[in-house]
Amino acid sequence: MKNFILFIYLGSILASAISAFIFRKGLRSRKLSALVPYLALVFLQELGLFFYLRQFPSASTGIVYNIYSPVTLLIFGYIYYRLPFNTRLNKLIVILAAVYMLVVLVSYNFLTSIFVLNSRLSVLAGFFITCYGILFLLNYFGLDNSGEEKFWRPLLIMTIGIVIFYPVIGISFAFHKQLLAYEATFYGLKLYQIIPQVMSIFLYGSFSYTFYLCKKIS
């Protein structure tokens, strides 16, 4: 069961990366081009970690996710910043990104090691990305042009995936140490692993559907 979910998880990332590449022209017109290399790198990251942990099961992957979180926040900040109907909130997007990067720099220089997973920073990144999504939704539902609303509809699917995904895994990250210490499981599956994987299948599935809609809705 564990391996089945893991392969579905990896497959969902690969499918979204392939979809992003196939429908890249539609992504370009909707300011989503950054997701093409991003998703490819995420897949290579997760595949590399899969083989690495098979060789070294007790090894820490903290540094990987400590880097992944700020990169992800910057990618989505960049995407939402470039949307034409989001411009009046661009200053807030920049402020949130700047605050997060400042907290990251202070934390890893003075408070914690970058080699140990910092679940608080992961939760904070997810919270800010969710804020980006909510800002998008507020602006999207405020559109009064039906043609414009239809054109940007694919991003609605992606954003709904984001605002559901990050709060759920935020709970998992917030209690990561406790779940790890008590070896909390569900039908033999470790909760701190299975929750992010199952939710990621949902998230990357929403990405793939978004990319398809970018091609379908012209």
Short mmCIF file of C-alpha atoms in Angstrom, two decimals:
data_model
loop_
_atom_site.label_atom_id
_atom_site.label_comp_id
_atom_site.label_asym_id
_atom_site.label_seq_id
_atom_site.Cartn_x
_atom_site.Cartn_y
_atom_site.Cartn_z
CA MET A 1 0.00 0.00 0.00
CA LYS A 2 2.81 2.38 0.94
CA ASN A 3 4.64 1.82 -2.34
CA PHE A 4 1.39 2.09 -4.33
CA ILE A 5 0.62 5.54 -2.89
CA LEU A 6 4.24 6.60 -3.35
CA PHE A 7 4.19 5.63 -7.04
CA ILE A 8 0.84 7.41 -7.55
CA TYR A 9 2.37 10.43 -5.83
CA LEU A 10 5.43 10.42 -8.09
CA GLY A 11 3.22 9.71 -11.09
CA SER A 12 1.01 12.71 -10.32
CA ILE A 13 4.03 15.01 -10.24
CA LEU A 14 5.37 13.53 -13.48
CA ALA A 15 1.96 13.84 -15.15
CA SER A 16 1.72 17.51 -14.17
CA ALA A 17 5.27 18.18 -15.41
CA ILE A 18 4.53 16.48 -18.74
CA SER A 19 1.19 18.30 -19.05
CA ALA A 20 2.92 21.63 -18.37
CA PHE A 21 5.39 20.93 -21.16
CA ILE A 22 2.77 19.71 -23.64
CA PHE A 23 0.44 22.66 -23.04
CA ARG A 24 3.24 25.22 -22.52
CA LYS A 25 1.83 27.63 -25.14
CA GLY A 26 -1.40 27.94 -23.19
CA LEU A 27 0.59 28.35 -19.98
CA ARG A 28 2.64 31.16 -21.50
CA SER A 29 -0.43 33.27 -22.27
CA ARG A 30 -1.63 32.87 -18.68
CA LYS A 31 1.71 33.70 -17.03
CA LEU A 32 2.28 30.10 -15.88
CA SER A 33 5.49 29.35 -17.82
CA ALA A 34 7.54 29.21 -14.61
CA LEU A 35 5.71 26.00 -13.70
CA VAL A 36 7.29 24.10 -16.63
CA PRO A 37 10.85 23.97 -15.20
CA TYR A 38 9.57 24.09 -11.61
CA LEU A 39 7.49 20.91 -11.88
CA ALA A 40 10.27 19.11 -13.75
CA LEU A 41 12.67 19.96 -10.92
CA VAL A 42 10.14 18.92 -8.27
CA PHE A 43 9.77 15.52 -9.95
CA LEU A 44 13.55 15.06 -10.17
CA GLN A 45 13.84 16.10 -6.52
CA GLU A 46 11.25 13.61 -5.30
CA LEU A 47 12.56 10.81 -7.52
CA GLY A 48 16.10 11.46 -6.29
CA LEU A 49 14.95 11.41 -2.68
CA PHE A 50 13.10 8.15 -3.29
CA PHE A 51 16.27 6.39 -4.42
CA TYR A 52 18.39 8.14 -1.79
CA LEU A 53 16.14 6.98 1.07
CA ARG A 54 16.13 3.45 -0.29
CA GLN A 55 19.90 3.46 0.17
CA PHE A 56 19.89 5.41 3.44
CA PRO A 57 16.48 4.92 5.12
CA SER A 58 17.39 6.90 8.25
CA ALA A 59 18.94 9.84 6.42
CA SER A 60 17.52 13.34 6.88
CA THR A 61 16.01 15.17 3.93
CA GLY A 62 15.59 18.39 5.89
CA ILE A 63 17.90 20.54 3.79
CA VAL A 64 16.03 19.62 0.60
CA TYR A 65 12.65 20.75 1.92
CA ASN A 66 14.17 23.75 3.69
CA ILE A 67 15.28 24.95 0.25
CA TYR A 68 12.13 23.73 -1.51
CA SER A 69 9.78 25.85 0.65
CA PRO A 70 11.23 29.31 -0.15
CA VAL A 71 11.69 28.40 -3.82
CA THR A 72 8.04 27.33 -4.04
CA LEU A 73 6.86 30.49 -2.31
CA LEU A 74 8.86 32.65 -4.72
CA ILE A 75 7.58 30.74 -7.77
CA PHE A 76 3.93 31.19 -6.84
CA GLY A 77 4.53 34.76 -5.72
CA TYR A 78 6.03 35.44 -9.15
CA ILE A 79 3.07 33.81 -10.91
CA TYR A 80 0.38 35.70 -9.01
CA TYR A 81 2.35 38.95 -9.20
CA ARG A 82 2.29 38.86 -13.00
CA LEU A 83 -1.48 38.47 -13.39
CA PRO A 84 -2.88 41.65 -14.95
CA PHE A 85 -5.98 41.88 -12.73
CA ASN A 86 -3.91 41.29 -9.58
CA THR A 87 -1.77 44.41 -9.93
CA ARG A 88 -3.40 46.42 -7.14
CA LEU A 89 -2.29 43.74 -4.67
CA ASN A 90 1.24 43.30 -6.04
CA LYS A 91 2.76 45.31 -3.21
CA LEU A 92 1.24 42.92 -0.66
CA ILE A 93 2.58 39.90 -2.59
CA VAL A 94 6.09 41.40 -2.55
CA ILE A 95 5.84 42.24 1.17
CA LEU A 96 4.79 38.68 2.07
CA ALA A 97 7.66 37.22 0.02
CA ALA A 98 10.18 39.66 1.54
CA VAL A 99 9.02 38.94 5.09
CA TYR A 100 9.28 35.20 4.51
CA MET A 101 12.77 35.39 2.99
CA LEU A 102 13.93 37.59 5.87
CA VAL A 103 12.59 35.08 8.40
CA VAL A 104 14.36 32.26 6.49
CA LEU A 105 17.70 34.10 6.46
CA VAL A 106 17.50 34.96 10.16
CA SER A 107 16.42 31.43 11.11
CA TYR A 108 19.16 29.58 9.24
CA ASN A 109 21.90 32.03 10.15
CA PHE A 110 21.15 32.45 13.84
CA LEU A 111 18.50 30.04 15.13
CA THR A 112 18.41 26.61 13.47
CA SER A 113 20.45 24.45 11.14
CA ILE A 114 19.41 24.38 7.49
CA PHE A 115 20.12 20.62 7.55
CA VAL A 116 17.25 19.97 10.01
CA LEU A 117 13.69 20.20 8.69
CA ASN A 118 12.12 23.42 9.91
CA SER A 119 8.42 22.60 9.96
CA ARG A 120 7.49 26.11 11.15
CA LEU A 121 8.99 27.68 8.05
CA SER A 122 7.23 25.10 5.87
CA VAL A 123 3.91 25.99 7.52
CA LEU A 124 4.61 29.72 7.10
CA ALA A 125 5.44 29.26 3.42
CA GLY A 126 2.20 27.35 2.92
CA PHE A 127 0.26 30.06 4.75
CA PHE A 128 1.68 32.82 2.53
CA ILE A 129 1.07 30.80 -0.66
CA THR A 130 -2.51 30.27 0.51
CA CYS A 131 -2.75 34.05 0.97
CA TYR A 132 -1.62 34.49 -2.64
CA GLY A 133 -4.37 32.12 -3.70
CA ILE A 134 -7.04 33.90 -1.65
CA LEU A 135 -5.98 37.26 -3.11
CA PHE A 136 -6.34 35.77 -6.58
CA LEU A 137 -9.81 34.43 -5.77
CA LEU A 138 -10.97 37.80 -4.45
CA ASN A 139 -9.83 39.51 -7.64
CA TYR A 140 -11.06 36.75 -9.95
CA PHE A 141 -14.59 36.76 -8.55
CA GLY A 142 -14.55 40.53 -8.87
CA LEU A 143 -14.09 40.39 -12.64
CA ASP A 144 -17.03 41.89 -14.51
CA ASN A 145 -15.95 40.84 -17.99
CA SER A 146 -17.22 37.37 -18.98
CA GLY A 147 -14.51 36.92 -21.61
CA GLU A 148 -11.77 37.75 -19.11
CA GLU A 149 -13.35 35.51 -16.49
CA LYS A 150 -13.42 32.60 -18.94
CA PHE A 151 -9.82 33.18 -20.05
CA TRP A 152 -8.47 33.03 -16.49
CA ARG A 153 -10.75 30.19 -15.38
CA PRO A 154 -7.95 27.54 -15.56
CA LEU A 155 -6.10 29.38 -12.79
CA LEU A 156 -9.22 29.10 -10.66
CA ILE A 157 -8.83 25.30 -10.63
CA MET A 158 -5.14 25.51 -9.73
CA THR A 159 -5.80 28.07 -7.00
CA ILE A 160 -8.58 26.03 -5.42
CA GLY A 161 -6.12 23.14 -5.28
CA ILE A 162 -3.58 25.40 -3.57
CA VAL A 163 -5.94 26.86 -0.94
CA ILE A 164 -7.08 23.35 0.01
CA PHE A 165 -3.67 21.69 -0.14
CA TYR A 166 -1.55 23.99 2.01
CA PRO A 167 -3.83 24.33 5.06
CA VAL A 168 -4.20 20.53 5.22
CA ILE A 169 -0.51 19.72 4.95
CA GLY A 170 0.20 22.68 7.24
CA ILE A 171 -1.43 20.69 10.02
CA SER A 172 0.81 17.75 9.15
CA PHE A 173 3.95 19.92 9.17
CA ALA A 174 2.95 21.68 12.38
CA PHE A 175 2.77 18.34 14.18
CA HIS A 176 5.62 16.69 12.25
CA LYS A 177 7.83 16.12 15.29
CA GLN A 178 4.97 14.70 17.34
CA LEU A 179 3.83 12.39 14.54
CA LEU A 180 7.43 11.25 14.10
CA ALA A 181 8.09 10.78 17.81
CA TYR A 182 4.90 8.77 18.42
CA GLU A 183 5.22 6.89 15.10
CA ALA A 184 1.60 7.76 14.30
CA THR A 185 0.23 5.53 11.57
CA PHE A 186 -2.97 4.85 9.62
CA TYR A 187 -3.30 1.23 8.48
CA GLY A 188 0.45 0.89 8.91
CA LEU A 189 1.22 4.05 6.91
CA LYS A 190 3.16 6.87 8.62
CA LEU A 191 0.88 9.89 8.84
CA TYR A 192 3.68 12.46 8.44
CA GLN A 193 4.44 10.88 5.06
CA ILE A 194 1.02 9.81 3.82
CA ILE A 195 -0.85 13.09 4.42
CA PRO A 196 1.47 15.22 2.22
CA GLN A 197 1.59 12.50 -0.44
CA VAL A 198 -2.19 12.05 -0.71
CA MET A 199 -2.78 15.80 -0.72
CA SER A 200 -0.01 16.23 -3.30
CA ILE A 201 -1.81 13.78 -5.60
CA PHE A 202 -4.83 16.08 -5.34
CA LEU A 203 -2.72 19.23 -5.89
CA TYR A 204 -0.78 17.98 -8.91
CA GLY A 205 -3.97 16.55 -10.35
CA SER A 206 -5.49 20.03 -10.19
CA PHE A 207 -2.37 21.37 -11.92
CA SER A 208 -2.70 18.86 -14.77
CA TYR A 209 -6.35 19.75 -15.26
CA THR A 210 -5.47 23.44 -15.18
CA PHE A 211 -2.88 22.96 -17.93
CA TYR A 212 -5.38 21.03 -20.03
CA LEU A 213 -7.90 23.87 -19.66
CA CYS A 214 -5.24 26.37 -20.72
CA LYS A 215 -5.20 24.55 -24.07
CA LYS A 216 -8.94 23.97 -24.28
CA ILE A 217 -10.04 27.50 -23.35
CA SER A 218 -8.52 29.92 -25.81
#
